[in-house]
Amino acid sequence: MSVEDKRVKRLPREVREKQILDAAVRVFSEHGYHEASMDEVSEVAGVSKPMIYAYLGSKEDLFAACIRREAGLLMEAIAGGVDPDLAPDMQLWMGLRSFFEFVASNKQSWRVLHRQVISQGGPFSEEVLAMRTRAINLVDALLSRVATKKGMDDHAQKSTEAMSAALVGAGESLADWWLDHPAVPTRTVASWLMNLAWMGFGDMVEGNVWTPSAH
Amino acid sequence: MSVEDKRVKRLPREVREKQILDAAVRVFSEHGYHEASMDEVSEVAGVSKPMIYAYLGSKEDLFAACIRREAGLLMEAIAGGVDPDLAPDMQLWMGLRSFFEFVASNKQSWRVLHRQVISQGGPFSEEVLAMRTRAINLVDALLSRVATKKGMDDHAQKSTEAMSAALVGAGESLADWWLDHPAVPTRTVASWLMNLAWMGFGDMVEGNVWTPSAH
DNA sequence: CCTCTTACCTACTCGTGAGTAAGAATACGG
DNA sequence: CCGTATTCTTACTCACGAGTAGGTAAGAGG
């Protein structure tokens, strides 16, 4: 009569898929794509291996599904934290804060996403690179808007894309550094990068710092 | 009688080791550690598999040897291009130029090094992380020197390590971007990053740019 | 010409892990 | 109470790739 024996049995597909994805994110984030085994995923998920293949397809498919879900969450978090009517520097500021907040509360998601960004090879690299490109374009839209308004010359205009790539890379790297120094508050990390991006290091040592209040 | 049949035979160990390492760098840079097979390395090297094991040890050993060699080259190139008696901003500038020059003329080396920076898991991650940490410390030494001289407060002092991590990440990311945009000259890429680091984006749009002449 | 070392190869073993076949158990509609 | 669709498992197959056993041949030194 008791429904709770040892394993909860015969749950609807939706629920199982979520459990599997959660387990996959965890396992992939711990070992990376190649070192992770489907057997471990199935064990962590509390479900036998054929279920995974039935519901989510091959290992690559499963990984792609993880990336898509987590990338969606990250992008959503950032987009939701930014008001597109604000001035560009404020938008950048809000975006950075949202990003670091996401990383702080979703370390595993971040690891899965960032870990495989570089190591190409698999067909899933498209998936991952796509989301990185989206991030760069997002920043580029901001920067080039500023550049145009301020009337930078053509040569400098071209540089905004490269700058965006650099900024995104700086953000990723800083996020990684932060994982090893969790004592630093979110706001502080975000402001460091904001200042580096907007004022540069040279200005900072002169005491010129960007603050959200003085828009 | 002819000594040149098809394969050059019976070369001394030194030469073979170099051939193998060259092949390994190429194969690892193309596929990444896991997707690369020892069979392919042996094929590219023009040497049978047991030779690799006899000379360089296991797959991990071989990979570690690659990393060590290429990281050594990179660090040497940077150290050789920087005069430690110059002002910090000039040192940073020279370092950046040397770095991008190295990437331009050693794309494969760069790929091997950078590809695996993130994806932890293997025991070789120590090897790779070590060289990244060295790079960050190098930059940090510069930045904190500036910060101390200029008398930044304690809070800001602490930030130099994080800043260095961000800068290194920006450099890596920009180098990757550059691989897809080879038309841009080395000097230009270096100056973009230099300006971002020293002046920030906000200053650049105002027309304030750092140039090597006005030290 | 004999011996010892070093360079070198063919042809294997064998663990591991992705993917599957075949069917058991449970709900549910008629 | 009977078919039928869905959930779920045990117990396999099978390819691939790291690592090796065992042996050949070529030069060096006597």
Coordinates of C-alpha atoms (C1' of nucleotides) in Angstrom, one line a residue:
Chain A
M1 CA 0.0 0.0 0.0
S2 CA 2.8 2.4 0.8
V3 CA 3.7 4.2 -2.4
E4 CA 7.2 5.0 -1.1
D5 CA 9.3 1.9 -1.3
K6 CA 12.7 2.7 -2.5
R7 CA 12.5 4.3 -5.9
V8 CA 9.7 6.4 -7.0
K9 CA 8.3 4.4 -9.9
R10 CA 6.6 5.1 -13.2
L11 CA 6.9 8.9 -13.3
P12 CA 5.7 10.8 -16.4
R13 CA 8.2 11.4 -19.2
E14 CA 8.4 15.2 -18.5
V15 CA 9.6 14.6 -14.9
R16 CA 12.2 12.0 -15.9
E17 CA 13.6 14.2 -18.6
K18 CA 14.2 16.9 -16.1
Q19 CA 15.8 14.5 -13.7
I20 CA 18.1 13.2 -16.4
L21 CA 19.1 16.7 -17.6
D22 CA 19.8 17.8 -14.0
A23 CA 22.0 14.7 -13.5
A24 CA 23.7 15.2 -16.9
V25 CA 24.6 18.9 -16.1
R26 CA 26.1 17.8 -12.8
V27 CA 28.1 15.0 -14.3
F28 CA 29.3 16.9 -17.3
S29 CA 30.3 19.8 -15.1
E30 CA 32.3 17.6 -12.9
H31 CA 34.2 15.6 -15.5
G32 CA 33.8 17.3 -18.8
Y33 CA 32.2 15.8 -21.9
H34 CA 34.6 13.0 -22.7
E35 CA 35.4 11.8 -19.2
A36 CA 31.7 11.7 -18.3
S37 CA 30.0 8.3 -18.8
M38 CA 26.4 7.6 -19.6
D39 CA 26.5 5.0 -16.9
E40 CA 27.3 7.7 -14.3
V41 CA 24.6 9.9 -15.6
S42 CA 22.1 7.2 -15.3
E43 CA 23.2 6.3 -11.8
V44 CA 23.0 9.9 -10.6
A45 CA 19.6 10.4 -12.3
G46 CA 18.3 7.2 -10.6
V47 CA 17.2 5.8 -13.9
S48 CA 18.5 3.1 -16.2
K49 CA 20.6 3.8 -19.2
P50 CA 18.1 2.9 -21.9
M51 CA 15.7 5.5 -20.6
I52 CA 18.2 8.2 -21.4
Y53 CA 18.6 6.9 -24.9
A54 CA 14.8 6.6 -25.3
Y55 CA 14.1 10.2 -24.0
L56 CA 17.2 12.3 -24.9
G57 CA 19.0 10.3 -27.6
S58 CA 22.7 9.8 -27.9
K59 CA 25.4 11.2 -25.7
E60 CA 26.0 14.1 -28.0
D61 CA 22.3 14.8 -28.1
L62 CA 22.2 14.8 -24.3
F63 CA 25.1 17.2 -24.1
A64 CA 23.6 19.5 -26.6
A65 CA 20.3 19.5 -24.7
C66 CA 22.2 20.5 -21.5
I67 CA 24.0 23.3 -23.3
R68 CA 20.8 24.6 -24.8
R69 CA 19.0 24.6 -21.5
E70 CA 21.8 26.2 -19.5
A71 CA 22.7 28.7 -22.2
G72 CA 19.0 29.7 -22.3
L73 CA 18.9 30.2 -18.6
L74 CA 22.0 32.4 -18.7
M75 CA 20.9 34.5 -21.5
E76 CA 17.5 34.9 -20.0
A77 CA 19.0 36.0 -16.7
I78 CA 21.1 38.6 -18.4
A79 CA 18.4 39.9 -20.7
G80 CA 16.0 40.1 -17.8
G81 CA 18.4 42.1 -15.7
V82 CA 19.0 44.8 -18.3
D83 CA 16.7 47.7 -19.2
P84 CA 17.2 48.5 -22.9
D85 CA 16.2 52.1 -22.4
L86 CA 19.1 52.9 -20.1
A87 CA 22.4 54.5 -21.2
P88 CA 24.9 52.0 -22.7
D89 CA 27.2 52.2 -19.7
M90 CA 24.4 51.4 -17.3
Q91 CA 23.2 48.6 -19.5
L92 CA 26.7 47.1 -19.4
W93 CA 26.8 47.5 -15.7
M94 CA 23.5 45.8 -15.2
G95 CA 24.5 43.1 -17.6
L96 CA 27.7 42.4 -15.8
R97 CA 25.9 42.2 -12.4
S98 CA 23.3 39.8 -13.8
F99 CA 26.0 37.7 -15.3
F100 CA 28.0 37.4 -12.1
E101 CA 24.9 36.8 -10.1
F102 CA 24.0 33.9 -12.4
V103 CA 27.5 32.4 -12.1
A104 CA 27.3 32.7 -8.3
S105 CA 24.0 30.8 -8.0
N106 CA 24.5 28.4 -10.8
K107 CA 28.1 27.3 -10.6
Q108 CA 27.4 24.0 -12.3
S109 CA 25.7 25.6 -15.2
W110 CA 28.6 27.9 -15.7
R111 CA 31.1 25.1 -15.6
V112 CA 29.3 23.1 -18.2
L113 CA 29.0 26.1 -20.5
H114 CA 32.5 27.4 -20.1
R115 CA 34.4 24.2 -19.9
Q116 CA 33.8 23.2 -23.4
V117 CA 33.9 26.6 -25.0
I118 CA 37.4 26.1 -26.2
S119 CA 37.8 22.4 -26.8
Q120 CA 36.4 22.1 -30.3
G121 CA 36.2 18.7 -32.0
G122 CA 32.7 17.5 -31.3
P123 CA 29.7 18.6 -33.3
F124 CA 28.4 20.2 -30.1
S125 CA 31.0 22.9 -30.4
E126 CA 28.5 24.7 -32.7
E127 CA 26.0 24.8 -29.9
V128 CA 28.5 26.3 -27.5
L129 CA 30.2 28.6 -29.9
A130 CA 26.8 29.9 -30.9
M131 CA 25.9 31.1 -27.5
R132 CA 29.3 32.7 -27.1
T133 CA 28.8 34.5 -30.3
R134 CA 25.5 35.7 -29.1
A135 CA 27.1 37.1 -26.0
I136 CA 29.8 38.9 -28.0
N137 CA 27.2 40.3 -30.4
L138 CA 25.2 41.6 -27.4
V139 CA 28.2 43.5 -26.1
D140 CA 29.1 44.6 -29.6
A141 CA 25.7 46.2 -30.1
L142 CA 26.3 48.3 -27.0
L143 CA 29.8 49.3 -27.9
S144 CA 29.2 50.1 -31.5
R145 CA 26.2 52.2 -30.5
V146 CA 28.5 54.3 -28.3
A147 CA 31.2 54.4 -30.9
T148 CA 28.8 55.6 -33.6
K149 CA 27.2 58.3 -31.4
K150 CA 30.6 59.6 -30.4
G151 CA 31.7 59.6 -34.0
M152 CA 34.7 57.4 -33.8
D153 CA 36.6 56.9 -37.1
D154 CA 36.0 53.9 -39.3
H155 CA 39.1 52.2 -38.1
A156 CA 38.1 52.4 -34.5
Q157 CA 34.5 51.4 -35.4
K158 CA 35.9 48.0 -36.7
S159 CA 37.5 47.4 -33.4
T160 CA 34.3 47.1 -31.4
E161 CA 33.8 43.5 -32.3
A162 CA 37.3 42.6 -31.2
M163 CA 36.8 44.6 -28.0
S164 CA 33.6 42.7 -27.3
A165 CA 35.4 39.4 -27.8
A166 CA 38.1 40.7 -25.4
L167 CA 35.5 41.8 -22.8
V168 CA 33.6 38.5 -23.0
G169 CA 36.9 36.7 -22.5
A170 CA 37.7 38.9 -19.6
G171 CA 34.4 38.2 -18.0
E172 CA 34.8 34.4 -18.4
S173 CA 38.3 34.5 -17.0
L174 CA 37.2 36.7 -14.1
A175 CA 34.3 34.4 -13.3
D176 CA 36.7 31.5 -13.1
W177 CA 39.0 33.5 -10.8
W178 CA 36.0 34.3 -8.7
L179 CA 35.2 30.6 -8.2
D180 CA 38.5 30.3 -6.4
H181 CA 37.9 33.5 -4.3
P182 CA 34.2 33.2 -3.3
A183 CA 34.7 35.7 -0.4
V184 CA 34.5 38.6 -2.8
P185 CA 31.0 39.9 -3.2
T186 CA 29.2 39.9 -6.5
R187 CA 29.0 43.7 -6.7
T188 CA 32.7 44.1 -6.2
V189 CA 33.7 41.7 -9.0
A190 CA 31.2 43.3 -11.3
S191 CA 32.5 46.7 -10.6
W192 CA 36.1 45.7 -11.2
L193 CA 35.3 44.5 -14.6
M194 CA 33.1 47.5 -15.3
N195 CA 35.9 49.8 -14.4
L196 CA 38.5 47.9 -16.5
A197 CA 36.1 48.0 -19.4
W198 CA 35.1 51.6 -19.1
M199 CA 37.9 53.4 -17.5
G200 CA 40.9 51.1 -18.0
F201 CA 43.5 50.4 -15.5
G202 CA 45.5 53.5 -16.1
D203 CA 42.6 55.7 -15.0
M204 CA 41.8 53.6 -12.0
V205 CA 45.2 54.1 -10.4
E206 CA 44.6 57.9 -10.9
G207 CA 41.5 57.5 -8.8
N208 CA 39.1 58.0 -11.7
V209 CA 36.5 55.3 -11.2
W210 CA 33.1 54.7 -12.8
T211 CA 30.2 54.4 -10.4
P212 CA 26.6 53.6 -11.2
S213 CA 25.3 56.7 -9.5
A214 CA 27.2 59.2 -11.7
H215 CA 25.6 57.8 -14.9
Chain B
M1 CA 72.5 0.2 -52.2
S2 CA 70.3 3.4 -52.4
V3 CA 69.8 4.6 -48.8
E4 CA 66.7 6.5 -49.8
D5 CA 63.9 4.0 -50.3
K6 CA 60.7 5.2 -48.9
R7 CA 61.1 6.1 -45.2
V8 CA 64.3 7.5 -43.8
K9 CA 65.5 4.7 -41.5
R10 CA 67.3 4.4 -38.3
L11 CA 67.5 8.0 -37.2
P12 CA 69.0 8.9 -33.8
R13 CA 66.6 9.1 -30.8
E14 CA 66.8 12.9 -30.5
V15 CA 65.5 13.4 -34.1
R16 CA 62.7 11.0 -33.7
E17 CA 61.6 12.5 -30.5
K18 CA 61.3 15.9 -32.1
Q19 CA 59.4 14.4 -35.0
I20 CA 57.0 12.8 -32.6
L21 CA 56.5 15.9 -30.6
D22 CA 55.9 18.0 -33.7
A23 CA 53.3 15.5 -34.9
A24 CA 51.7 15.3 -31.5
V25 CA 51.3 19.1 -31.3
R26 CA 49.7 19.1 -34.7
V27 CA 47.3 16.2 -33.9
F28 CA 46.4 17.5 -30.4
S29 CA 45.8 21.0 -31.8
E30 CA 43.4 19.7 -34.4
H31 CA 41.4 17.3 -32.3
G32 CA 42.0 18.0 -28.7
Y33 CA 43.4 15.6 -26.2
H34 CA 40.6 13.0 -26.0
E35 CA 39.7 12.9 -29.7
A36 CA 43.3 12.5 -30.7
S37 CA 44.5 8.9 -31.1
M38 CA 48.0 7.6 -30.7
D39 CA 47.6 5.8 -34.0
E40 CA 47.1 9.1 -35.8
V41 CA 50.1 10.7 -34.0
S42 CA 52.2 7.7 -35.1
E43 CA 51.0 8.0 -38.6
V44 CA 51.7 11.7 -38.9
A45 CA 55.1 11.3 -37.3
G46 CA 55.9 8.5 -39.7
V47 CA 56.9 6.2 -36.9
S48 CA 55.2 3.2 -35.4
K49 CA 53.3 3.4 -32.2
P50 CA 55.7 1.4 -29.9
M51 CA 58.4 4.0 -30.7
I52 CA 56.2 6.7 -29.1
Y53 CA 55.7 4.6 -26.0
A54 CA 59.4 3.8 -25.9
Y55 CA 60.5 7.4 -26.2
L56 CA 57.8 9.6 -24.7
G57 CA 55.8 7.3 -22.5
S58 CA 52.0 7.1 -22.2
K59 CA 49.5 9.4 -23.9
E60 CA 49.4 11.6 -20.9
D61 CA 53.1 11.8 -20.8
L62 CA 53.2 12.7 -24.4
F63 CA 50.6 15.5 -24.0
A64 CA 52.4 16.9 -21.0
A65 CA 55.6 17.0 -23.0
C66 CA 53.9 18.9 -25.7
I67 CA 52.5 21.4 -23.2
R68 CA 55.8 21.9 -21.5
R69 CA 57.6 22.5 -24.7
E70 CA 55.1 24.9 -26.2
A71 CA 54.5 26.8 -23.0
G72 CA 58.2 27.2 -22.6
L73 CA 58.4 28.6 -26.1
L74 CA 55.6 31.1 -25.4
M75 CA 57.0 32.2 -22.1
E76 CA 60.4 32.6 -23.6
A77 CA 59.1 34.7 -26.5
I78 CA 57.3 37.0 -24.1
A79 CA 60.1 37.3 -21.6
G80 CA 62.6 37.9 -24.5
G81 CA 60.4 40.7 -25.9
V82 CA 60.2 42.7 -22.6
D83 CA 62.8 45.0 -21.1
P84 CA 62.3 44.9 -17.3
D85 CA 63.8 48.4 -16.9
L86 CA 61.0 50.1 -18.9
A87 CA 58.0 51.7 -17.3
P88 CA 55.1 49.3 -16.5
D89 CA 52.9 50.5 -19.4
M90 CA 55.7 50.0 -21.8
Q91 CA 56.4 46.6 -20.4
L92 CA 52.8 45.6 -20.8
W93 CA 52.8 46.9 -24.4
M94 CA 55.9 45.0 -25.3
G95 CA 54.5 41.9 -23.7
L96 CA 51.3 42.1 -25.6
R97 CA 53.1 42.6 -28.9
S98 CA 55.3 39.6 -28.2
F99 CA 52.3 37.5 -27.2
F100 CA 50.4 38.3 -30.4
E101 CA 53.4 37.8 -32.5
F102 CA 53.9 34.4 -31.0
V103 CA 50.3 33.4 -31.7
A104 CA 50.5 34.7 -35.2
S105 CA 53.5 32.5 -36.1
N106 CA 52.7 29.5 -33.9
K107 CA 49.0 29.0 -34.3
Q108 CA 49.2 25.3 -33.5
S109 CA 51.1 25.8 -30.4
W110 CA 48.6 28.4 -29.2
R111 CA 45.7 26.0 -30.0
V112 CA 47.2 23.2 -28.0
L113 CA 47.9 25.4 -25.0
H114 CA 44.6 27.3 -25.0
R115 CA 42.3 24.5 -26.0
Q116 CA 42.8 22.5 -22.8
V117 CA 43.1 25.4 -20.4
I118 CA 39.5 25.1 -19.4
S119 CA 38.6 21.4 -19.7
Q120 CA 40.0 20.1 -16.5
G121 CA 39.8 16.4 -15.7
G122 CA 43.1 15.0 -16.7
P123 CA 46.2 15.2 -14.6
F124 CA 47.8 17.4 -17.2
S125 CA 45.4 20.2 -16.2
E126 CA 48.0 21.0 -13.6
E127 CA 50.6 21.5 -16.3
V128 CA 48.4 23.8 -18.2
L129 CA 47.0 25.7 -15.3
A130 CA 50.5 26.3 -14.0
M131 CA 51.5 28.2 -17.1
R132 CA 48.3 30.2 -17.0
T133 CA 49.0 31.1 -13.4
R134 CA 52.5 32.1 -14.4
A135 CA 51.0 34.5 -17.0
I136 CA 48.6 36.0 -14.5
N137 CA 51.3 36.5 -11.9
L138 CA 53.5 38.2 -14.5
V139 CA 50.8 40.7 -15.3
D140 CA 49.9 41.0 -11.6
A141 CA 53.5 41.9 -10.8
L142 CA 53.2 44.8 -13.2
L143 CA 49.8 46.0 -12.1
S144 CA 50.5 45.9 -8.4
R145 CA 53.7 47.7 -8.9
V146 CA 51.8 50.5 -10.5
A147 CA 49.1 50.4 -7.8
T148 CA 51.6 50.6 -5.0
K149 CA 53.5 53.4 -6.5
K150 CA 50.3 55.4 -7.1
G151 CA 49.1 54.6 -3.6
M152 CA 45.8 52.9 -4.2
D153 CA 44.0 51.9 -1.1
D154 CA 44.0 48.3 0.3
H155 CA 40.8 47.4 -1.3
A156 CA 41.9 48.4 -4.7
Q157 CA 45.3 46.7 -4.2
K158 CA 43.6 43.4 -3.8
S159 CA 41.9 43.8 -7.1
T160 CA 45.1 43.6 -9.1
E161 CA 45.1 39.8 -9.1
A162 CA 41.6 39.7 -10.4
M163 CA 42.4 42.4 -12.9
S164 CA 45.3 40.3 -14.2
A165 CA 43.1 37.3 -14.6
A166 CA 40.6 39.4 -16.5
L167 CA 43.4 40.8 -18.7
V168 CA 44.8 37.4 -19.5
G169 CA 41.4 36.1 -20.3
A170 CA 40.8 39.1 -22.6
G171 CA 44.1 38.4 -24.3
E172 CA 43.2 34.7 -24.9
S173 CA 39.8 35.6 -26.2
L174 CA 41.1 38.3 -28.5
A175 CA 43.7 35.9 -29.8
D176 CA 41.0 33.4 -30.7
W177 CA 39.0 36.2 -32.4
W178 CA 42.1 37.1 -34.3
L179 CA 42.5 33.6 -35.7
D180 CA 39.2 34.2 -37.5
H181 CA 40.2 37.7 -38.7
P182 CA 43.8 37.2 -39.8
A183 CA 43.7 40.4 -42.0
V184 CA 44.2 42.6 -38.9
P185 CA 47.9 43.3 -38.3
T186 CA 49.6 42.2 -35.1
R187 CA 50.3 45.8 -34.0
T188 CA 46.6 46.7 -34.3
V189 CA 45.3 43.9 -32.2
A190 CA 47.9 44.5 -29.6
S191 CA 47.1 48.2 -29.4
W192 CA 43.4 47.5 -29.1
L193 CA 44.0 45.4 -26.0
M194 CA 46.5 47.8 -24.6
N195 CA 44.0 50.6 -24.9
L196 CA 41.3 48.6 -23.3
A197 CA 43.5 47.7 -20.5
W198 CA 45.1 51.1 -19.9
M199 CA 42.5 53.6 -21.0
G200 CA 39.2 51.6 -21.0
F201 CA 36.6 51.8 -23.6
G202 CA 35.0 55.0 -22.2
D203 CA 38.2 56.9 -22.7
M204 CA 38.7 55.6 -26.2
V205 CA 35.5 56.9 -27.5
E206 CA 36.5 60.3 -26.1
G207 CA 39.6 60.2 -28.3
N208 CA 42.0 59.5 -25.5
V209 CA 44.2 56.8 -26.6
W210 CA 47.4 55.3 -25.3
T211 CA 50.3 55.3 -27.7
P212 CA 53.8 53.9 -27.2
S213 CA 55.5 57.2 -28.1
A214 CA 54.0 59.2 -25.3
H215 CA 55.3 56.9 -22.6
Chain C
dC1 C1' 82.9 -12.6 -38.8
dC2 C1' 80.7 -12.4 -34.2
dT3 C1' 78.2 -9.8 -30.5
dC4 C1' 75.8 -6.3 -28.3
dT5 C1' 73.1 -2.4 -28.5
dT6 C1' 69.9 0.5 -30.4
dA7 C1' 66.2 1.6 -33.8
dC8 C1' 62.2 -0.2 -35.4
dC9 C1' 57.9 -3.0 -36.8
dT10 C1' 53.8 -6.3 -37.1
dA11 C1' 50.3 -8.0 -34.8
dC12 C1' 48.3 -8.7 -31.1
dT13 C1' 45.4 -8.1 -26.0
dC14 C1' 42.1 -6.3 -23.4
dG15 C1' 39.4 -2.7 -20.7
dT16 C1' 36.0 0.5 -21.3
dG17 C1' 32.0 2.7 -22.5
dA18 C1' 28.4 3.8 -26.2
dG19 C1' 24.4 2.0 -27.7
dT20 C1' 20.6 -2.0 -28.0
dA21 C1' 17.5 -6.2 -27.8
dA22 C1' 14.0 -8.2 -25.6
dG23 C1' 10.9 -8.3 -22.4
dA24 C1' 8.6 -7.2 -17.4
dA25 C1' 5.6 -4.4 -14.9
dT26 C1' 2.1 -0.9 -14.4
dA27 C1' -1.6 2.1 -15.7
dC28 C1' -5.7 3.1 -18.5
dG29 C1' -9.6 3.0 -21.8
dG30 C1' -13.2 0.3 -23.2
Chain D
dC1 C1' -11.2 -8.2 -17.5
dC2 C1' -8.6 -7.6 -21.8
dG3 C1' -5.9 -5.2 -25.2
dT4 C1' -2.6 -1.5 -25.7
dA5 C1' 0.4 2.1 -24.8
dT6 C1' 3.9 3.7 -21.7
dT7 C1' 7.4 3.2 -18.3
dC8 C1' 11.4 0.8 -17.0
dT9 C1' 15.0 -2.9 -16.4
dT10 C1' 18.6 -6.6 -17.0
dA11 C1' 21.9 -8.1 -19.6
dC12 C1' 23.9 -8.1 -23.5
dT13 C1' 27.0 -6.6 -28.2
dC14 C1' 30.5 -4.5 -30.3
dA15 C1' 33.9 -1.0 -31.9
dC16 C1' 37.6 1.6 -30.7
dG17 C1' 41.8 2.8 -28.9
dA18 C1' 45.6 2.6 -25.2
dG19 C1' 49.2 -0.1 -24.4
dT20 C1' 52.4 -4.5 -25.3
dA21 C1' 54.7 -8.9 -26.6
dG22 C1' 58.0 -10.5 -29.2
dG23 C1' 60.8 -10.3 -32.9
dT24 C1' 63.8 -8.2 -37.1
dA25 C1' 67.4 -5.6 -38.8
dA26 C1' 71.1 -2.4 -38.9
dG27 C1' 75.2 -0.3 -37.4
dA28 C1' 79.4 -0.2 -33.8
dG29 C1' 83.2 -2.3 -31.8
dG30 C1' 86.2 -5.8 -31.5

